[in-house]
PDB file of C-alpha atoms in Angstrom:
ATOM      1  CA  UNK H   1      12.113 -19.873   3.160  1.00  0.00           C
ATOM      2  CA  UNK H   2       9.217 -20.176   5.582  1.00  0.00           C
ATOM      3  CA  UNK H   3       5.640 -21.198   3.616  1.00  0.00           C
ATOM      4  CA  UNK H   4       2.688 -19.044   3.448  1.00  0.00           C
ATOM      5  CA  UNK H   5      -0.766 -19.431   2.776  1.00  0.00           C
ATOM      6  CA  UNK H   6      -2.509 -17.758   0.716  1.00  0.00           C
ATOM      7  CA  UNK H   7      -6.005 -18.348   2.406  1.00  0.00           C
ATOM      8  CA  UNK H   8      -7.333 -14.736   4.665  1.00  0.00           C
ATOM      9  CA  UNK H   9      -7.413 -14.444   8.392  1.00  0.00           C
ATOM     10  CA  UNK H  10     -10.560 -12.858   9.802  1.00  0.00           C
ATOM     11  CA  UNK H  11      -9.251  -9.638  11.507  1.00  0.00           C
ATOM     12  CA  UNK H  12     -12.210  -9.928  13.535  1.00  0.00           C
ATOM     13  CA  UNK H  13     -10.754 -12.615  15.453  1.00  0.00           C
ATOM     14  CA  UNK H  14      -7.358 -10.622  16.418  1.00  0.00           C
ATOM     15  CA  UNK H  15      -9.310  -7.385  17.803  1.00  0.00           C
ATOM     16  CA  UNK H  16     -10.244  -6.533  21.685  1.00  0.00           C
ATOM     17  CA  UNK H  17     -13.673  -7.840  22.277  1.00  0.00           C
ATOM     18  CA  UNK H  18     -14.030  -9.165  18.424  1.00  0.00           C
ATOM     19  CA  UNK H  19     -14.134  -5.786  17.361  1.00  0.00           C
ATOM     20  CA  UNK H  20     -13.984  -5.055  13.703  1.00  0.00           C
ATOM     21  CA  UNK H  21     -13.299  -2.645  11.303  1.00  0.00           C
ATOM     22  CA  UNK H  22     -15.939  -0.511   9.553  1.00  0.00           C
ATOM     23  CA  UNK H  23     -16.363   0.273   5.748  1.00  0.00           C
ATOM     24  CA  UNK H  24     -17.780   2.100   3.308  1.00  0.00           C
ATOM     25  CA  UNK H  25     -21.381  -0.373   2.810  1.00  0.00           C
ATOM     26  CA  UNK H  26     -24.998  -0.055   4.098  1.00  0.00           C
ATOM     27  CA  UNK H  27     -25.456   0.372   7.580  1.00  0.00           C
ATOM     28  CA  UNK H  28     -26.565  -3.278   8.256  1.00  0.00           C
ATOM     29  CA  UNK H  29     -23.207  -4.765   6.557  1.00  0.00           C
ATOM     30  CA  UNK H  30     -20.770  -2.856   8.329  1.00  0.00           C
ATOM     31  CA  UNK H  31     -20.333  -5.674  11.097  1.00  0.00           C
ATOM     32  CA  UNK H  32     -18.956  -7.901   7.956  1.00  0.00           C
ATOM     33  CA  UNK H  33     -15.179  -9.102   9.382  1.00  0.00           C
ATOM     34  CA  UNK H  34     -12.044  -8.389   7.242  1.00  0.00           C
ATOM     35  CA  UNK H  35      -9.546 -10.524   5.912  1.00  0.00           C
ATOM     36  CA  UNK H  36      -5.841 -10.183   6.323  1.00  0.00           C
ATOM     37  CA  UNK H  37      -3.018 -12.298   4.302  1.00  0.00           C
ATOM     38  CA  UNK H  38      -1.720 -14.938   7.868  1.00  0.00           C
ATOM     39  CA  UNK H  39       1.916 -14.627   6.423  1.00  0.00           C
ATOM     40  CA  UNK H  40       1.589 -10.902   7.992  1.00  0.00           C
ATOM     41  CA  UNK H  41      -0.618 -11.608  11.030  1.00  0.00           C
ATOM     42  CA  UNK H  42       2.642 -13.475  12.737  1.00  0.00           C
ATOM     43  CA  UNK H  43       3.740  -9.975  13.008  1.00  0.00           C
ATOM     44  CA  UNK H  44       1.000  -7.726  12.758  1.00  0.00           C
ATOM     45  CA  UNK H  45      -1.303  -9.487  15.442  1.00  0.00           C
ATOM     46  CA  UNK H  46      -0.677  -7.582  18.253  1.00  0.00           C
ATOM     47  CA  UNK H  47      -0.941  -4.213  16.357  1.00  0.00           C
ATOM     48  CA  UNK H  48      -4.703  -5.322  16.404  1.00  0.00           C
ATOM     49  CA  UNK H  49      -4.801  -5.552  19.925  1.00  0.00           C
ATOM     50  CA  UNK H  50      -2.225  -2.431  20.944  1.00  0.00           C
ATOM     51  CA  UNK H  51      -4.417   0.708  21.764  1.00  0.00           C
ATOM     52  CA  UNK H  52      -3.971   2.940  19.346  1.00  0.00           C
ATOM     53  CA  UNK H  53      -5.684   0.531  16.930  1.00  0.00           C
ATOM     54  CA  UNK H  54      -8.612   0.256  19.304  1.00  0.00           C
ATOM     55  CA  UNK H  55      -9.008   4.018  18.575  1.00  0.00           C
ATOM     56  CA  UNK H  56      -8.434   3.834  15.116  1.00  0.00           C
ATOM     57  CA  UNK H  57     -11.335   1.333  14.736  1.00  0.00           C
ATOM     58  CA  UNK H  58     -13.832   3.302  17.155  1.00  0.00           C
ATOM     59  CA  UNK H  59     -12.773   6.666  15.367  1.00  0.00           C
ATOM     60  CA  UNK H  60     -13.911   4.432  12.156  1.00  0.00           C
ATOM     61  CA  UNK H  61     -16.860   3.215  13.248  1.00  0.00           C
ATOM     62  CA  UNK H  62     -18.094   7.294  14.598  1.00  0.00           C
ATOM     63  CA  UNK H  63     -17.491   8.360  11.508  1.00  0.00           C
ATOM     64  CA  UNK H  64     -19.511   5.794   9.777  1.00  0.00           C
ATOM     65  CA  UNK H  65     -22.381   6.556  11.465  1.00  0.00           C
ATOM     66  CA  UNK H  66     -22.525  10.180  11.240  1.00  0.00           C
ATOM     67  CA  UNK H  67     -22.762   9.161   7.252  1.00  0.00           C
ATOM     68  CA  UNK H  68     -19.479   9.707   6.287  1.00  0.00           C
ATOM     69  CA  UNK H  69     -18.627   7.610   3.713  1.00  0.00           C
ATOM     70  CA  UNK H  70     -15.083   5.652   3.633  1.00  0.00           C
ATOM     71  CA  UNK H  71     -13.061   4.803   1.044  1.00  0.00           C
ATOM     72  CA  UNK H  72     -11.866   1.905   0.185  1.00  0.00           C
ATOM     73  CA  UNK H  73     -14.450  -0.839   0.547  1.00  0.00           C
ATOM     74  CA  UNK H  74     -13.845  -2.692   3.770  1.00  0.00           C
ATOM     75  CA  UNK H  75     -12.786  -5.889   2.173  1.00  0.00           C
ATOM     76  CA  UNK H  76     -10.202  -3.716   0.460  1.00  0.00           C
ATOM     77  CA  UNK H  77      -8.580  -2.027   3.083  1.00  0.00           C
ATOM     78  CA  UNK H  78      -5.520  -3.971   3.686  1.00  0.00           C
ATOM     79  CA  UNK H  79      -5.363  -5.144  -0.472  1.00  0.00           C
ATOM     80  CA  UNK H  80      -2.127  -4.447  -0.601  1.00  0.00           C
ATOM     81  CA  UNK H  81      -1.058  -7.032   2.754  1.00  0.00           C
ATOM     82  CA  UNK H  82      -3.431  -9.346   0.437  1.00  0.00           C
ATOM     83  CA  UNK H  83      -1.876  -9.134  -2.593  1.00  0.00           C
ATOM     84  CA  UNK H  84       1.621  -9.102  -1.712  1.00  0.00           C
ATOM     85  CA  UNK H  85       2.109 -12.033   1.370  1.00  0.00           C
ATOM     86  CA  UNK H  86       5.493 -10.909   3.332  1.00  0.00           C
ATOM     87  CA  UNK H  87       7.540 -14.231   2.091  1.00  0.00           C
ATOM     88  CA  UNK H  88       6.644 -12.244  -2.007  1.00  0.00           C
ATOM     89  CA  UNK H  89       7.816  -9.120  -0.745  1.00  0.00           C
ATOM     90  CA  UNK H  90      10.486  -7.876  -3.739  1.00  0.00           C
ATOM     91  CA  UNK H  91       9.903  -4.573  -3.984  1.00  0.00           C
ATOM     92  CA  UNK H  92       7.690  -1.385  -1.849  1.00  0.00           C
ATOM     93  CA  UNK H  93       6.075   1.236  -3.543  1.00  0.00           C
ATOM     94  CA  UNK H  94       5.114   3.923  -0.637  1.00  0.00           C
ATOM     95  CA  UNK H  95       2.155   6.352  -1.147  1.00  0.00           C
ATOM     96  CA  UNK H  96       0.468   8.479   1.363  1.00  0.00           C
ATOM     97  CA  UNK H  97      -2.897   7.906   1.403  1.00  0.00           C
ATOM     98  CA  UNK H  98      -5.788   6.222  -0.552  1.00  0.00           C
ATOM     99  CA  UNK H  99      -7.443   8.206  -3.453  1.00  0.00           C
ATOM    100  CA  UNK H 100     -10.489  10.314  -2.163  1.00  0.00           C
ATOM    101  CA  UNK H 101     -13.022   9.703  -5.146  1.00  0.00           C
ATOM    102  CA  UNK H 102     -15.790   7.182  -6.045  1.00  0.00           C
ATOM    103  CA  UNK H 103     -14.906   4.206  -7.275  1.00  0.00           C
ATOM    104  CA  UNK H 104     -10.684   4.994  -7.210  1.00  0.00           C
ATOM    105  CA  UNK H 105      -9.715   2.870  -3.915  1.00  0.00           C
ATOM    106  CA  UNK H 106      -8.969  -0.305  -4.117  1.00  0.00           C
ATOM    107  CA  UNK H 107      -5.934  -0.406  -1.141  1.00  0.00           C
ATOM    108  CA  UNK H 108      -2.826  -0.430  -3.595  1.00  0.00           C
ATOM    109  CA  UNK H 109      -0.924   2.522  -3.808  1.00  0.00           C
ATOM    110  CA  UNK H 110      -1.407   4.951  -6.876  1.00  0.00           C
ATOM    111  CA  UNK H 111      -3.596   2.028  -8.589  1.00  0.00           C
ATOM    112  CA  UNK H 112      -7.161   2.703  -9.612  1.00  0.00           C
ATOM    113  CA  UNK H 113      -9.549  -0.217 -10.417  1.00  0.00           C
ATOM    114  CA  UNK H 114     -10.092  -0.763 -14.269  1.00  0.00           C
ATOM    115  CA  UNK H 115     -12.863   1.345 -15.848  1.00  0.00           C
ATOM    116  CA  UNK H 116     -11.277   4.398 -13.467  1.00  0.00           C
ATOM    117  CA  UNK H 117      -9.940   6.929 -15.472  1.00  0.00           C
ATOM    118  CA  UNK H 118      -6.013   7.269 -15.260  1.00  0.00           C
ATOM    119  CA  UNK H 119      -4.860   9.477 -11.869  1.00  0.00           C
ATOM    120  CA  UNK H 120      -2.200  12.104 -12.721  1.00  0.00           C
ATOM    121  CA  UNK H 121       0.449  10.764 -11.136  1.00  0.00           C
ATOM    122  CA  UNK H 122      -0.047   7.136 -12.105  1.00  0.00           C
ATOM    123  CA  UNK H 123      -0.098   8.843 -15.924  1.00  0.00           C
ATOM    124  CA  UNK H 124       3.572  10.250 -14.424  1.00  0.00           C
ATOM    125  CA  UNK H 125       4.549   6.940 -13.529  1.00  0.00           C
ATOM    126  CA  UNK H 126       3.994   5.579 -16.813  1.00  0.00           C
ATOM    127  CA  UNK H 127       5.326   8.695 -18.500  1.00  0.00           C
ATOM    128  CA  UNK H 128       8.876   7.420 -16.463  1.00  0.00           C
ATOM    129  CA  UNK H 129       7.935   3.689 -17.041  1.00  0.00           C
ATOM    130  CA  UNK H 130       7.812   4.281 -20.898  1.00  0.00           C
ATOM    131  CA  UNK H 131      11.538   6.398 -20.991  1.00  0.00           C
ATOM    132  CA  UNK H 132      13.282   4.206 -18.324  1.00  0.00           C
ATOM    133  CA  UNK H 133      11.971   0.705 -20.620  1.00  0.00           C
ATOM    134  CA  UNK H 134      10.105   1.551 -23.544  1.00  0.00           C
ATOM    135  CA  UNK H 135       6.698   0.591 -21.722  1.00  0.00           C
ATOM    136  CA  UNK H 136       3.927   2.167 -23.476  1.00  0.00           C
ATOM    137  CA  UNK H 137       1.450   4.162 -21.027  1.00  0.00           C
ATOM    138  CA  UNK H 138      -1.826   1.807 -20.864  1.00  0.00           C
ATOM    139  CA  UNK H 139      -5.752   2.757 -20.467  1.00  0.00           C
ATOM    140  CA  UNK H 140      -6.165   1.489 -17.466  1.00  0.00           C
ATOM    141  CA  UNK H 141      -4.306   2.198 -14.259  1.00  0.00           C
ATOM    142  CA  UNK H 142      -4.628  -0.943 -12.106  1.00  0.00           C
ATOM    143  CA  UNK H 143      -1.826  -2.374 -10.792  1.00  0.00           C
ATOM    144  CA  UNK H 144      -2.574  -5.710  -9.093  1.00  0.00           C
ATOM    145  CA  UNK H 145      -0.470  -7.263 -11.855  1.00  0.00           C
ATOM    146  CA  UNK H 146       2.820  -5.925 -10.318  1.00  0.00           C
ATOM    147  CA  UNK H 147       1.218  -6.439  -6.674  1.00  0.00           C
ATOM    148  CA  UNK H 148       1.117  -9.830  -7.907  1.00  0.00           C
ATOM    149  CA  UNK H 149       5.056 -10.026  -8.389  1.00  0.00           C
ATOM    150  CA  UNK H 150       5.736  -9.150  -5.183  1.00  0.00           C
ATOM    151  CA  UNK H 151       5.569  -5.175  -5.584  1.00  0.00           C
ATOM    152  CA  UNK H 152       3.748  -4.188  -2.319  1.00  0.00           C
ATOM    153  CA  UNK H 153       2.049  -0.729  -2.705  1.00  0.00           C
ATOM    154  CA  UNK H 154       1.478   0.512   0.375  1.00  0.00           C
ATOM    155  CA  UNK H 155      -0.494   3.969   1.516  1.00  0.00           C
ATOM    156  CA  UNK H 156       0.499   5.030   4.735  1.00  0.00           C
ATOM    157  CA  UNK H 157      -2.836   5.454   5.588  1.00  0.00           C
ATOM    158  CA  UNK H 158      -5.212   2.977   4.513  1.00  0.00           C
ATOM    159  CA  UNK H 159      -8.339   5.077   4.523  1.00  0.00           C
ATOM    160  CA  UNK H 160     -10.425   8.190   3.497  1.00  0.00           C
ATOM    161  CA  UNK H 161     -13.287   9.797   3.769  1.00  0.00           C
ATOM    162  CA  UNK H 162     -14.960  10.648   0.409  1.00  0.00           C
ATOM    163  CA  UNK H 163     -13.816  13.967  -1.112  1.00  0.00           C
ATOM    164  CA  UNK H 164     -11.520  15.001   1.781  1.00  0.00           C
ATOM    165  CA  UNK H 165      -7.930  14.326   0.978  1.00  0.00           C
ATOM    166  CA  UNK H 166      -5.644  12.867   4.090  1.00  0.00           C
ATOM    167  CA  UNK H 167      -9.272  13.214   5.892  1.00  0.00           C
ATOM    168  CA  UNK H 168      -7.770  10.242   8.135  1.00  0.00           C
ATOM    169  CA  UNK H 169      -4.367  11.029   8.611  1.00  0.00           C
ATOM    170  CA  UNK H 170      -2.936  11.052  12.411  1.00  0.00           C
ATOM    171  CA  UNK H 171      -5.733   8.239  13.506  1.00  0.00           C
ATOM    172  CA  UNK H 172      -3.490   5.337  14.058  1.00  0.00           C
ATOM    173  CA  UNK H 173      -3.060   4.381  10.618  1.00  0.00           C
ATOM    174  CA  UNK H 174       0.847   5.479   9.952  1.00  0.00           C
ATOM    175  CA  UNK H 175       1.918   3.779  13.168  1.00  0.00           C
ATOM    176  CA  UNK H 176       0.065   0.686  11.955  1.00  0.00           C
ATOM    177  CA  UNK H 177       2.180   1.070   8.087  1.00  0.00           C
ATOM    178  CA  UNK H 178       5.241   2.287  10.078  1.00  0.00           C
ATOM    179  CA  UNK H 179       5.314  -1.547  11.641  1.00  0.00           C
ATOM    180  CA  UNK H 180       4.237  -3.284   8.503  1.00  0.00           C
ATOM    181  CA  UNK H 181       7.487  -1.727   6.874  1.00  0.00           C
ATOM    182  CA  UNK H 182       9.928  -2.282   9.707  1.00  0.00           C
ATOM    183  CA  UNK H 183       8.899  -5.912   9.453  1.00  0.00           C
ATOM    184  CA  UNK H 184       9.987  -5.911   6.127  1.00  0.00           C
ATOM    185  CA  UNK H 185      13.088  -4.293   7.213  1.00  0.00           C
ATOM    186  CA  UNK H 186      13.834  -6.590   9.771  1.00  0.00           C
ATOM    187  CA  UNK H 187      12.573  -9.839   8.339  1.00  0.00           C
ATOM    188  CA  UNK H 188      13.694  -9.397   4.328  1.00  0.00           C
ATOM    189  CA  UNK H 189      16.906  -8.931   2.512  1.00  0.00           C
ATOM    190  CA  UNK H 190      17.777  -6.739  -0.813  1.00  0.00           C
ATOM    191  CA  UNK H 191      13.940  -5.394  -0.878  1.00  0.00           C
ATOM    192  CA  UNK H 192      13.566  -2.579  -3.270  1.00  0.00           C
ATOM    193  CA  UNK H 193      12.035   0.654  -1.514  1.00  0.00           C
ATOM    194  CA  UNK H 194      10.932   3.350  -4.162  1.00  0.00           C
ATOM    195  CA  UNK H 195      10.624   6.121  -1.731  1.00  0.00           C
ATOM    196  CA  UNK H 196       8.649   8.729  -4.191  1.00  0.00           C
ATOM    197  CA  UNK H 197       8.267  12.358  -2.345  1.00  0.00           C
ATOM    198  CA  UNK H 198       9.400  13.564   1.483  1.00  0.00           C
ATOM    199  CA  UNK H 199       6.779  12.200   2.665  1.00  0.00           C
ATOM    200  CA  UNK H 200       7.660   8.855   1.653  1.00  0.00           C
ATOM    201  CA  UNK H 201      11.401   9.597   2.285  1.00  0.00           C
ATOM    202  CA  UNK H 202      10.752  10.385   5.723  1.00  0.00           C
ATOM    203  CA  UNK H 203       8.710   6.873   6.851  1.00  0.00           C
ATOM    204  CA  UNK H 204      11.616   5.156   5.008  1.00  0.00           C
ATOM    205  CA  UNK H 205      14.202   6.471   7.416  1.00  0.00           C
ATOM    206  CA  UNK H 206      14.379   3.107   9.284  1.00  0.00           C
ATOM    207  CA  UNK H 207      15.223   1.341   6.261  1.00  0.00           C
ATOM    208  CA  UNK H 208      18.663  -0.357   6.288  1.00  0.00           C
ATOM    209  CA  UNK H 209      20.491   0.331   3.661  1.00  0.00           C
ATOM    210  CA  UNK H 210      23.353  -2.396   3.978  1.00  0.00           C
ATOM    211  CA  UNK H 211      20.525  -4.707   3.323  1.00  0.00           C
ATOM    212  CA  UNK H 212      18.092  -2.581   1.244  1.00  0.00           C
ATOM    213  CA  UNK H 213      18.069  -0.700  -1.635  1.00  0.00           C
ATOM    214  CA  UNK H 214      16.480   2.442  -1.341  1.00  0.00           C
ATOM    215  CA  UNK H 215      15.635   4.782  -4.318  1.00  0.00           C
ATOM    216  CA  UNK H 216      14.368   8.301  -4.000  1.00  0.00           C
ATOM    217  CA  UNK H 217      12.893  11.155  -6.311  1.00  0.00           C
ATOM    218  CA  UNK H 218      10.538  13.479  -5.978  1.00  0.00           C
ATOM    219  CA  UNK H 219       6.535  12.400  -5.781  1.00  0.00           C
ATOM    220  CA  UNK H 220       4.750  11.747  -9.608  1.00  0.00           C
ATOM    221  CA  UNK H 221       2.242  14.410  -8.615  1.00  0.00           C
ATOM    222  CA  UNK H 222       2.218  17.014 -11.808  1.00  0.00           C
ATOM    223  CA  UNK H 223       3.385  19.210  -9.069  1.00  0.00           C
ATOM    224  CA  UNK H 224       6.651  17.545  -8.686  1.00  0.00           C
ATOM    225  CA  UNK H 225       7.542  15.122 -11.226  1.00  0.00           C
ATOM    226  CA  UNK H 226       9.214  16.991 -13.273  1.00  0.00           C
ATOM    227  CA  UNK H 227      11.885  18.061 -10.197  1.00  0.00           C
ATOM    228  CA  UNK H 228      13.260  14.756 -10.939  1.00  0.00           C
ATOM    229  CA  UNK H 229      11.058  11.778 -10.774  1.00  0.00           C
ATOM    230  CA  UNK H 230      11.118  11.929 -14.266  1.00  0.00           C
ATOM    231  CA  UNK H 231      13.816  10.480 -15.502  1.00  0.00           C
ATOM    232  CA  UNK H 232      14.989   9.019 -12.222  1.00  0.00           C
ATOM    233  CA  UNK H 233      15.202   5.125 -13.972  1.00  0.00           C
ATOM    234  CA  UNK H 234      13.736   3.748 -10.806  1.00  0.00           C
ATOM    235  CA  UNK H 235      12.060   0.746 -12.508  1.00  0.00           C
ATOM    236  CA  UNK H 236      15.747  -0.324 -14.392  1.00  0.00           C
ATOM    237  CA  UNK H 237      17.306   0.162 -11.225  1.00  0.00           C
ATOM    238  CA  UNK H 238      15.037  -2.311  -9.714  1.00  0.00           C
ATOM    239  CA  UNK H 239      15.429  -4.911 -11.908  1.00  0.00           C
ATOM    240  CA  UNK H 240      19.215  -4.428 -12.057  1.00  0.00           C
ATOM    241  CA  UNK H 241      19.075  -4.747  -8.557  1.00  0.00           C
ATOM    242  CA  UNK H 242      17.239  -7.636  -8.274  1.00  0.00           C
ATOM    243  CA  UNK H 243      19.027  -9.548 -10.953  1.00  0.00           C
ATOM    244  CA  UNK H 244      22.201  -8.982  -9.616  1.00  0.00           C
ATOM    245  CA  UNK H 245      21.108 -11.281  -6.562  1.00  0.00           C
ATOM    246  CA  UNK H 246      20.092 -13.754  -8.291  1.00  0.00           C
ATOM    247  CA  UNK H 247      16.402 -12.593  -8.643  1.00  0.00           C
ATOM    248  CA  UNK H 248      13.462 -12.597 -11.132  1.00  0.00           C
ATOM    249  CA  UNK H 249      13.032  -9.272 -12.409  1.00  0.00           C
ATOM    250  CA  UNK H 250       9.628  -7.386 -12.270  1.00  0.00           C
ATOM    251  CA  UNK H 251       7.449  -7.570 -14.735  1.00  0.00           C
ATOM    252  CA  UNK H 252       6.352  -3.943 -15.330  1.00  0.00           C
ATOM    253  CA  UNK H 253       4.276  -4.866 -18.298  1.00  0.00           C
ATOM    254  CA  UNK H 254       0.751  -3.967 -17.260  1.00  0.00           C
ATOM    255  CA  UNK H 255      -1.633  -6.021 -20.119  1.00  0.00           C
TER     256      UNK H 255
END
């Protein structure tokens, strides 16, 4: 298996003209470069130099200074590539996009940082999480522990503007996910997609499933869940999966 380091690439240095992405900090910070994991850059580099990412950044940086404010933090934006290098890549969680209020981004997929009270579909998730393994539903709802087993949670758009839901949506952002996950398509085998929602469903429709296993239900949102998601034994499944290729289950202990 090819090696990866775990030490960030400045994304500064892989945008036209050494552009770089903008964030939600003061004014005189938001030149400060972004890091991305190099064990995705190999494949993600020239998505940093294709067009529509040259947009994407400038339609960032407009809305920055009319005042908006953007959610995640900068330095968080591509968490999830960060937390999960491509060679760790075991399982994909896919949401849509980040959560709109303060302090609740941190780039992983239905996580919230600790001290963040409990989103209700993350309480969903655990609702499922405690019937599928007997995992009792925690405080706290960040995930960077399971990030950190190679469970990549992954918005399909990586950013937000405070208090306006899918506020970024259709600015570059899903064509930039839509390669990260055909990467994983292409370069992985037996990767675990949970593909929560139709949303969801419908970026995962380039997914082999030869090679992949791909589970669906319907999203956690208290809108949906109980259409199916819970009880859908997702997280067993997973592991079942995984074991029975000779892998290390996920941990989906949360402590």
């Amino acid at each position: 298996m090819q090696a990866y380091t775990n030490k960030p690439t400045r994304i500064d240095e892989h945008l036209p003209s050494g552009g770089q992405l903008c964030y939600d900090a003061p004014m005189n910070e938001e030149q400060r470069p972004i890091a991305l994991d190099p064990s995705w850059l190999a494949d993600l580099e020239p998505e940093f130099k294709a067009d529509y990412m040259v947009r994407l950044r400038l339609f960032l940086l407009e809305e920055k200074h009319r005042g908006a404010r953007i959610f995640p933090p900068g330095n968080l934006i591509f968490n999830a590539l960060n937390s999960t290098p491509l060679g760790s890549v075991e399982v994909v969680i896919l949401g849509q996009d980040p959560y709109h209020g303060p302090g609740q981004a941190h780039g992983l997929s239905f996580s919230v940082p600790h001290g963040i009270p409990v989103p209700p579909s993350l309480q969903n998730i655990y609702k499922e999480l405690e019937t599928d393994l007997g995992l009792a539903p925690l405080a706290h709802g960040d995930l960077s522990g399971w990030a950190r087993q190679g469970v990549l949670l992954l918005n399909a758009v990586l950013t937000v503007e405070a208090h306006k839901a899918g506020s970024h949506q259709g600015q570059g952002w899903e064509q930039f996910t839509d390669k990260v996950v055909s990467v994983i398509n292409e370069k992985k085998d037996g990767v675990v997609f949970m593909l929560w929602g139709s949303y969801a469903q419908k970026k995962g429709a380039v997914i082999d499933r030869k090679r992949h296993l791909v589970l669906t239900a319907p999203h956690p949102s208290p809108l949906s869940a109980y259409r199916g998601f819970l009880g859908c034994r997702h997280f067993s499944q997973c592991n079942e999966y995984l074991q029975s290729r000779g892998k290390k289950p996920i941990d989906w202990r949360l402590n």
